[in-house]
PDB file of C-alpha atoms in Angstrom:
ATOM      1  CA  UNK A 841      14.278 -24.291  -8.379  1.00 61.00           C
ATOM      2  CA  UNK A 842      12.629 -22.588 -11.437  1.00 79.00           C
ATOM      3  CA  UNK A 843       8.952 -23.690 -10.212  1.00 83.00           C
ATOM      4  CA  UNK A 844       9.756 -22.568  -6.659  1.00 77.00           C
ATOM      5  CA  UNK A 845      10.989 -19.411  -7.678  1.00 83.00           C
ATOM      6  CA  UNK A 846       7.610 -19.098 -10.132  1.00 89.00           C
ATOM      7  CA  UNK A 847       5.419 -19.947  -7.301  1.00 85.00           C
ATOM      8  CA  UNK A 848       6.280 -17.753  -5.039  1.00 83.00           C
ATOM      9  CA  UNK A 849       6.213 -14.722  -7.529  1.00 91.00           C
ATOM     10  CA  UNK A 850       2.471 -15.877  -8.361  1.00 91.00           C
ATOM     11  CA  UNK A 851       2.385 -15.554  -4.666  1.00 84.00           C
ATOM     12  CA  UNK A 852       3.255 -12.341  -4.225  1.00 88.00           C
ATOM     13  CA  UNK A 853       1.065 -11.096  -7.411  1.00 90.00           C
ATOM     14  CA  UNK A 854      -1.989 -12.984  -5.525  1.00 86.00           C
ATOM     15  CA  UNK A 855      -0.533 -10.846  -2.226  1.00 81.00           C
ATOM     16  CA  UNK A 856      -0.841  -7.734  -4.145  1.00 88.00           C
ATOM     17  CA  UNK A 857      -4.030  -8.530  -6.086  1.00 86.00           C
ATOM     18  CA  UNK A 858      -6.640  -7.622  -3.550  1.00 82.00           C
ATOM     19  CA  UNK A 859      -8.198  -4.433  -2.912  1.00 81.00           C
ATOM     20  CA  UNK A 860      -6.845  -2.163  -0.389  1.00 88.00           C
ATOM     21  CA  UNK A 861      -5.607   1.280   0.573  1.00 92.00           C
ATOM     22  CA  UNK A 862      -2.245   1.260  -1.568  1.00 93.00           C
ATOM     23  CA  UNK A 863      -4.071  -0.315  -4.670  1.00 93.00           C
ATOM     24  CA  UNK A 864      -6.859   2.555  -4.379  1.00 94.00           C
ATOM     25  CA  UNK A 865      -3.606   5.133  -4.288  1.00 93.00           C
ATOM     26  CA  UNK A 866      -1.905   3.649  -7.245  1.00 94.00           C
ATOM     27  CA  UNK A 867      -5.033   4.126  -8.835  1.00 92.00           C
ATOM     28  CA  UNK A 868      -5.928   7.826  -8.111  1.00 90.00           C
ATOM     29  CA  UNK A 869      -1.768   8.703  -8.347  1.00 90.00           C
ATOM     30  CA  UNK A 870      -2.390   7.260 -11.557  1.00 90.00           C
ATOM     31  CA  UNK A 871      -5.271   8.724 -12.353  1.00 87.00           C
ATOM     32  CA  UNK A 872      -4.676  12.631 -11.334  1.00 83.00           C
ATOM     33  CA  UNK A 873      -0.875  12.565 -12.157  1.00 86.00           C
ATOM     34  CA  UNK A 874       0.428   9.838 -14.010  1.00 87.00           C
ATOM     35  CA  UNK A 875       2.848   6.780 -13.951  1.00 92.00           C
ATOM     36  CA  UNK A 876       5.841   7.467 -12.023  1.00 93.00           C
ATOM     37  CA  UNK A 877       3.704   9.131  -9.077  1.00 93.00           C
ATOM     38  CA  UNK A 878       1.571   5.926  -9.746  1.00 94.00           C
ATOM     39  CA  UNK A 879       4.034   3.539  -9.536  1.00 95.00           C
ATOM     40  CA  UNK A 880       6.116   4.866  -6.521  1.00 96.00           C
ATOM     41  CA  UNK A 881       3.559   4.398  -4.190  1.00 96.00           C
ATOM     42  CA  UNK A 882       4.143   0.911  -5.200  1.00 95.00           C
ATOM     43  CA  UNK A 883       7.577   1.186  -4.552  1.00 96.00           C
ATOM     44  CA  UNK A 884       6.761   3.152  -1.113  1.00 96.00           C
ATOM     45  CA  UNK A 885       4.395   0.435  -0.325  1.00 95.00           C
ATOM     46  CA  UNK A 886       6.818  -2.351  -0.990  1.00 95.00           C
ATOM     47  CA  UNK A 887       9.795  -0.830   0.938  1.00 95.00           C
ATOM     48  CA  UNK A 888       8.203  -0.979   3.441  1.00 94.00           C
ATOM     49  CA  UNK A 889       6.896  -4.515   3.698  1.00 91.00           C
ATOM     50  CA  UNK A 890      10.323  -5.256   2.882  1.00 90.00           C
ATOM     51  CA  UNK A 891      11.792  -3.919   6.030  1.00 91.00           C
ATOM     52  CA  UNK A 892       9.155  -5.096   7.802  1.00 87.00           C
ATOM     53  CA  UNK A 893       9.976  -8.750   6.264  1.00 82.00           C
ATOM     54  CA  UNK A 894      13.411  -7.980   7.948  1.00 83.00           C
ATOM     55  CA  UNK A 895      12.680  -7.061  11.572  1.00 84.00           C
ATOM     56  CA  UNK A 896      10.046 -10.336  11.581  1.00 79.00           C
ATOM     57  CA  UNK A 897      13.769 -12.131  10.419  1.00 76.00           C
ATOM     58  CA  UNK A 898      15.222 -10.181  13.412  1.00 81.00           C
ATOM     59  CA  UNK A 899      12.530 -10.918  15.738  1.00 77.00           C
ATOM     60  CA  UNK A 900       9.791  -9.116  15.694  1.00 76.00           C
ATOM     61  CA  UNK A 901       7.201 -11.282  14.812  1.00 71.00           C
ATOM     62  CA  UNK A 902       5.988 -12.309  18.512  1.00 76.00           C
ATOM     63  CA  UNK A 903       5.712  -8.190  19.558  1.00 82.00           C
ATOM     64  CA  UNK A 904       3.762  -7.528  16.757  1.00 75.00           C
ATOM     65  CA  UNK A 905       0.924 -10.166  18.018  1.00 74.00           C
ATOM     66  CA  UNK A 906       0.566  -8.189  21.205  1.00 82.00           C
ATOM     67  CA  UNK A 907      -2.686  -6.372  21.910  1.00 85.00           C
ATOM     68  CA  UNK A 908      -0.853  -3.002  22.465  1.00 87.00           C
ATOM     69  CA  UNK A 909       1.085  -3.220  19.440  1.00 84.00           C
ATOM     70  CA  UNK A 910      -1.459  -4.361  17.392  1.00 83.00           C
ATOM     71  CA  UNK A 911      -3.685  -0.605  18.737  1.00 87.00           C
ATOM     72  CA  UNK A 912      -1.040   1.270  18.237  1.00 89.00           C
ATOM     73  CA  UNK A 913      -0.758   0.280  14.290  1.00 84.00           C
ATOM     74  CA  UNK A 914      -4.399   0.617  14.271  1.00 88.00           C
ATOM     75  CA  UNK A 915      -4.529   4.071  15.574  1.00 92.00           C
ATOM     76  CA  UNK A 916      -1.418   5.298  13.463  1.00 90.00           C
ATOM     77  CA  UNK A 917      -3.084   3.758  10.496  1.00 89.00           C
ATOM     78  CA  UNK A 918      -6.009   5.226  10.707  1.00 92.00           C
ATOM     79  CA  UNK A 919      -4.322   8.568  11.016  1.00 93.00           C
ATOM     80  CA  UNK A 920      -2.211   8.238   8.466  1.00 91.00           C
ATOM     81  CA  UNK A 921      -5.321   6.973   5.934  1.00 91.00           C
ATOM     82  CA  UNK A 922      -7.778   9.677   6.932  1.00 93.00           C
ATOM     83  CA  UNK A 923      -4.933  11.997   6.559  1.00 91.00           C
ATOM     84  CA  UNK A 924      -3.968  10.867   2.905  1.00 90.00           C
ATOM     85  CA  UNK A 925      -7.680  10.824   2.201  1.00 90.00           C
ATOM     86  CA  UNK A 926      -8.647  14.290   3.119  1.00 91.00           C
ATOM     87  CA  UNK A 927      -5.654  15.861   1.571  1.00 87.00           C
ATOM     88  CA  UNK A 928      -6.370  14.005  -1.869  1.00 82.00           C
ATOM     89  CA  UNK A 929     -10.085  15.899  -1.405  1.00 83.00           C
ATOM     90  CA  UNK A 930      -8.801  18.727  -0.463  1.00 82.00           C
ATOM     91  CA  UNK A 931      -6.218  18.932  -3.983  1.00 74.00           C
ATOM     92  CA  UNK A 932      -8.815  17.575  -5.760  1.00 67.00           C
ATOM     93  CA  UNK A 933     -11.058  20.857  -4.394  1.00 62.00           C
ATOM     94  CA  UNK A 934      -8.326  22.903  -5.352  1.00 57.00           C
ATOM     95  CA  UNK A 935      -7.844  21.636  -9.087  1.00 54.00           C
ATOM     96  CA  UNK A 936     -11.501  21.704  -9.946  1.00 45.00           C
ATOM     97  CA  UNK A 937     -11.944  25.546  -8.816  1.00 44.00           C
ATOM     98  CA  UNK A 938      -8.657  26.697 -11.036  1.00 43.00           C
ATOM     99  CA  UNK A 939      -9.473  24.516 -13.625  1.00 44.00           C
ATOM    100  CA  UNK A 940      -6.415  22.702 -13.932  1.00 45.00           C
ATOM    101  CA  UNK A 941      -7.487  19.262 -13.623  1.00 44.00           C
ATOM    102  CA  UNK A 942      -5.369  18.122 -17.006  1.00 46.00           C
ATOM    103  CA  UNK A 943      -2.473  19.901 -15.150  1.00 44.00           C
ATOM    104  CA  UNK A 944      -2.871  18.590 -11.828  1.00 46.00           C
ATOM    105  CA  UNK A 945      -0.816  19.741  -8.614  1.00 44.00           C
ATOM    106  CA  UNK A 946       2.755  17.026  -8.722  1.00 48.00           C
ATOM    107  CA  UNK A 947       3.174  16.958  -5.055  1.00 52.00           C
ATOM    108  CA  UNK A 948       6.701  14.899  -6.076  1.00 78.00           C
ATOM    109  CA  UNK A 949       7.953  11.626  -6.478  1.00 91.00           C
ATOM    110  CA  UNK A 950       9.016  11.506  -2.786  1.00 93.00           C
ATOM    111  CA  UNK A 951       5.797  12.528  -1.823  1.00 92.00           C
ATOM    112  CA  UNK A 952       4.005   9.239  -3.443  1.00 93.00           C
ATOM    113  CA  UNK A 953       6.858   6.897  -2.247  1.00 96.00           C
ATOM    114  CA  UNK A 954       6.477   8.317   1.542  1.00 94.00           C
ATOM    115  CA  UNK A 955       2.813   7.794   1.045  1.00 94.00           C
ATOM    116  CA  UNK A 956       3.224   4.387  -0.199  1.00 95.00           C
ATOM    117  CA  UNK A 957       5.488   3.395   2.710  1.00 96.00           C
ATOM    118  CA  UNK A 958       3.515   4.978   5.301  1.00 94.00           C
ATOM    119  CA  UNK A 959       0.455   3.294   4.305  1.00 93.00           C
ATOM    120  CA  UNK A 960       1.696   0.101   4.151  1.00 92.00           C
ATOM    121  CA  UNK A 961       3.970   0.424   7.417  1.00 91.00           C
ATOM    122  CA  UNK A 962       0.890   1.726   9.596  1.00 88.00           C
ATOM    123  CA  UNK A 963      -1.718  -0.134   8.083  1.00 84.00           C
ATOM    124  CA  UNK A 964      -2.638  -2.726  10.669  1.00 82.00           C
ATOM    125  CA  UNK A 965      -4.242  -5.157   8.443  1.00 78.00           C
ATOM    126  CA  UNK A 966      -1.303  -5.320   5.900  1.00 83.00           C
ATOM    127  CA  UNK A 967       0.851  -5.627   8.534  1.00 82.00           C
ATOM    128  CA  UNK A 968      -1.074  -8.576  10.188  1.00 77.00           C
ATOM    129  CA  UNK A 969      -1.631 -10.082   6.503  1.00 78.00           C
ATOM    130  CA  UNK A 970       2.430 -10.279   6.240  1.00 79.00           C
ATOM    131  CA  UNK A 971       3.231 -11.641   9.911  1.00 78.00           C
ATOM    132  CA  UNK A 972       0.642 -14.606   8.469  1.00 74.00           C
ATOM    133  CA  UNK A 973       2.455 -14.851   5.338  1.00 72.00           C
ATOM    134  CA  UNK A 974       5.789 -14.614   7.342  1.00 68.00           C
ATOM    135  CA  UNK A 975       4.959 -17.451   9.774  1.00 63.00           C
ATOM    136  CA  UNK A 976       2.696 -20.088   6.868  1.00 62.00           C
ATOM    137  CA  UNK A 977       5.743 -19.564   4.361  1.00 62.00           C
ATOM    138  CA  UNK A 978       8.736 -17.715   4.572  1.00 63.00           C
ATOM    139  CA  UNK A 979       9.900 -18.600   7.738  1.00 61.00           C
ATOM    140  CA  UNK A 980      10.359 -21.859   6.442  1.00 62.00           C
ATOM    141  CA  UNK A 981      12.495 -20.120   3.691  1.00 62.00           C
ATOM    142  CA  UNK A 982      14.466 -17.950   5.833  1.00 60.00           C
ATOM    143  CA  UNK A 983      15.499 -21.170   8.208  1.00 61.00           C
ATOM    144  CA  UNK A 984      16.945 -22.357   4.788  1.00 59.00           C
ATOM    145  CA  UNK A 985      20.487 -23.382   5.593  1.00 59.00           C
ATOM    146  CA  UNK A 986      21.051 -22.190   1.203  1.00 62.00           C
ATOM    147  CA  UNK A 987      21.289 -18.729   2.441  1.00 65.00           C
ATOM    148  CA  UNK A 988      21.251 -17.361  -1.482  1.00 74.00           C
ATOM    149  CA  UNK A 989      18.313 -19.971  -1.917  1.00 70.00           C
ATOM    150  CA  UNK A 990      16.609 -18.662   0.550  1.00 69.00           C
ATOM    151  CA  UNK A 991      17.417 -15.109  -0.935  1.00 75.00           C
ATOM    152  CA  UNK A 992      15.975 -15.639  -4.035  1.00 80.00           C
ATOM    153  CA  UNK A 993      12.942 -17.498  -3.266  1.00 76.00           C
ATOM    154  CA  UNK A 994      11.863 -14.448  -0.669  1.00 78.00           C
ATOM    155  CA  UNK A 995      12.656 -12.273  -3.533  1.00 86.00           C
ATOM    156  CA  UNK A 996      10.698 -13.799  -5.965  1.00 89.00           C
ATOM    157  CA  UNK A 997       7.292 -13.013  -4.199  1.00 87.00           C
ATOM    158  CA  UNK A 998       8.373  -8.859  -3.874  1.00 91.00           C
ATOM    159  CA  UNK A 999       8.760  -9.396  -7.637  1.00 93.00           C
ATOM    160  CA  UNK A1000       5.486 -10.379  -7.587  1.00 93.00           C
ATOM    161  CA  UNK A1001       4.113  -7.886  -5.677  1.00 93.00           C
ATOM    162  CA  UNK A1002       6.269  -5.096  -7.896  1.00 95.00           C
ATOM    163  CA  UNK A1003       4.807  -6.991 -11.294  1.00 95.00           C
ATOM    164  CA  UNK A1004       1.361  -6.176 -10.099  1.00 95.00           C
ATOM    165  CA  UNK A1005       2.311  -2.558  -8.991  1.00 95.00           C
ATOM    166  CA  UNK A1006       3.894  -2.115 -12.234  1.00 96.00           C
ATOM    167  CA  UNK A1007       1.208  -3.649 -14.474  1.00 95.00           C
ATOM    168  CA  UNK A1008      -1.826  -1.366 -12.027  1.00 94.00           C
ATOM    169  CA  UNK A1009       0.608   1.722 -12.500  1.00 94.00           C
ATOM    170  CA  UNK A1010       0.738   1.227 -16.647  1.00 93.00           C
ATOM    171  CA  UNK A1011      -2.709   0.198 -16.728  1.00 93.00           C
ATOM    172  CA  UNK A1012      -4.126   3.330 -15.065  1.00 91.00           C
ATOM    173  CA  UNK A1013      -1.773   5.258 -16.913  1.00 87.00           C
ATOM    174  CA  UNK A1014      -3.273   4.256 -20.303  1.00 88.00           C
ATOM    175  CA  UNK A1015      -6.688   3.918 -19.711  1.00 87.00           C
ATOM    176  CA  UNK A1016      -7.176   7.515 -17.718  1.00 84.00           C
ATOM    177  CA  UNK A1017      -6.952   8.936 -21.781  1.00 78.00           C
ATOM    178  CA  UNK A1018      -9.673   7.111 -22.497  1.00 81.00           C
ATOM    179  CA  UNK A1019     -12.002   9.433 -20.005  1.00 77.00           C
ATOM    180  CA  UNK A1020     -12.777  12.157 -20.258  1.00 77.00           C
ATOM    181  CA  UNK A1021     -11.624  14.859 -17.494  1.00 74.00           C
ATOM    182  CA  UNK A1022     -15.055  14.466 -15.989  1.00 78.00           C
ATOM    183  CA  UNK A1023     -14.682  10.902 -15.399  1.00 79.00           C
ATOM    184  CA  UNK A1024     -11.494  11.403 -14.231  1.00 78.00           C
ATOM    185  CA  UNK A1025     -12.365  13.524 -11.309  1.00 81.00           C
ATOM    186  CA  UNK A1026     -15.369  11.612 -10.061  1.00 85.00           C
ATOM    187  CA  UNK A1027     -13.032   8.198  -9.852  1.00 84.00           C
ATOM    188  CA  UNK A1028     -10.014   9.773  -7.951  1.00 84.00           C
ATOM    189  CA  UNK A1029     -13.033  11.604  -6.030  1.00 87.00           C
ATOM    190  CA  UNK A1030     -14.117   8.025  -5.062  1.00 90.00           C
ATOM    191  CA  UNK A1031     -10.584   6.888  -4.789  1.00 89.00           C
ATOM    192  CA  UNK A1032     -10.084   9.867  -2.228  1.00 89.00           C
ATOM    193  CA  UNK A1033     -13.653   8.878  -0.146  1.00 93.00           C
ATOM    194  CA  UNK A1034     -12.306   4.903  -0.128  1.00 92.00           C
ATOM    195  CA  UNK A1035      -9.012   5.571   1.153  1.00 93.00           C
ATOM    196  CA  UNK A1036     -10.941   8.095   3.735  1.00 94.00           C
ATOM    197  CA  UNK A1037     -13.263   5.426   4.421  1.00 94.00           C
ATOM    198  CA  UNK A1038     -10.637   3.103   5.633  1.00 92.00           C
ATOM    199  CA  UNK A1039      -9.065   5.505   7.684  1.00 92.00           C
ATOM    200  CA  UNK A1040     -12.513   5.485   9.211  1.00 95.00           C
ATOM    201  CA  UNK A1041     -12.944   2.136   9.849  1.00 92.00           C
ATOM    202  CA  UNK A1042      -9.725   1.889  11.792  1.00 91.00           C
ATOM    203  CA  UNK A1043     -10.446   4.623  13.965  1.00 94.00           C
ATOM    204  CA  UNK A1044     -13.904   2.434  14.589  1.00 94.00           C
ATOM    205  CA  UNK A1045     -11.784  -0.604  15.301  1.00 91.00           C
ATOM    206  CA  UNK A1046      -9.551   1.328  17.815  1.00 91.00           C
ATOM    207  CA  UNK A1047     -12.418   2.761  19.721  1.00 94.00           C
ATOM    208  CA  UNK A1048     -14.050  -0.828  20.276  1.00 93.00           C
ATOM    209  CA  UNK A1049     -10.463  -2.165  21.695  1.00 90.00           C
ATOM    210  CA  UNK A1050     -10.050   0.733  23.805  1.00 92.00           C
ATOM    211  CA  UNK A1051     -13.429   0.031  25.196  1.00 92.00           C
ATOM    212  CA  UNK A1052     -12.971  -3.765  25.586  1.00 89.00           C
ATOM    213  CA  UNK A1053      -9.296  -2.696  27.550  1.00 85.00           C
ATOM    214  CA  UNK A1054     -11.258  -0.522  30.206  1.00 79.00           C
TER     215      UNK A1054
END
């Protein structure tokens, strides 16, 4: 039980690992206003994957495969991405002309959690990456007749994925004081022009299946 509960949180850290809009977030939350902000878009991020973990339980899964469904997460993520993006320039625009760079603009900790969850909820290719995990393991684990076994083991790779979110969020924290505020800017600039970027791209991939459906 001990190795299956291990392997699945190694699963969930390798989930988390790669690159992607809510990593980029963490970092530039981290960057331009700390750990909490930081680490709540984690916890944003994660809520949401949980619920959607639960209405794949309930169901959902086979909808979410359609071609319809599948634009309409693609169009809403791109919105929300390019949206998040150009607001992060547009504070970041803000903080350089006053000056306050060191005293950045705390939108809230609500603010980074709804980010978090919005992002991961309407990004299509996070959502398609957990209806893949969802159908290659943990369906298997939620047909468990051990109910609590089945609990735990699903729980074990969100701990995963909230290890990694923790250790990004503490990372960032401690290593924005070694730069300098000049440094600090350009990166969340970057940060800002990635998560911008992917918005982008998603509004590129929704234009191509509208003009494959006409």
């Amino acid at each position: 039980m001990s190795l299956l509960l291990i392997k699945h949180i190694v699963l969930g850290l390798s989930i988390a690992a790669p690159i992607g809009p809510i990593n980029i977030e963490i970092l530039r939350r981290g960057l331009s206003q700390g750990f909490w902000p930081s680490l709540f878009v984690g916890a944003g991020g994660m809520t949401a994957d949980c619920i959607l973990m639960f209405l794949m339980y309930q169901g959902l899964a086979q909808p979410l495969t359609l071609e319809g469904v599948q634009l309409t997460f693609i169009i809403f993520g791109a919105i929300v991405l390019m949206h998040t993006g150009l607001q992060s320039l547009r504070k970041q625009k803000e903080s350089i002309l006053v000056n306050e760079w060191n005293h950045s603009i705390n939108t809230g900790l609500m603010d980074s959690f709804l980010t978090g969850a919005f992002i991961a909820a309407f990004n299509p290719l996070n959502v398609l990456f957990w209806l893949g995990i969802y159908g290659s393991v943990l369906s298997d684990t939620f047909n468990d007749s051990n109910k609590i076994k089945a609990f735990f083991i699903s729980s074990a790779v969100f701990i995963g994925v909230g290890l990694w979110n923790f250790n990004l969020a503490l990372t960032v924290h401690f290593g924005r004081k070694s730069l300098n505020p000049s440094h600090l800017k350009w990166i969340s600039f970057a940060a800002s022009l990635i998560i911008f970027g992917f918005g982008l791209h998603l509004s590129y991939q929704a234009i191509m299946r509208i003009l494959d459906m006409m």
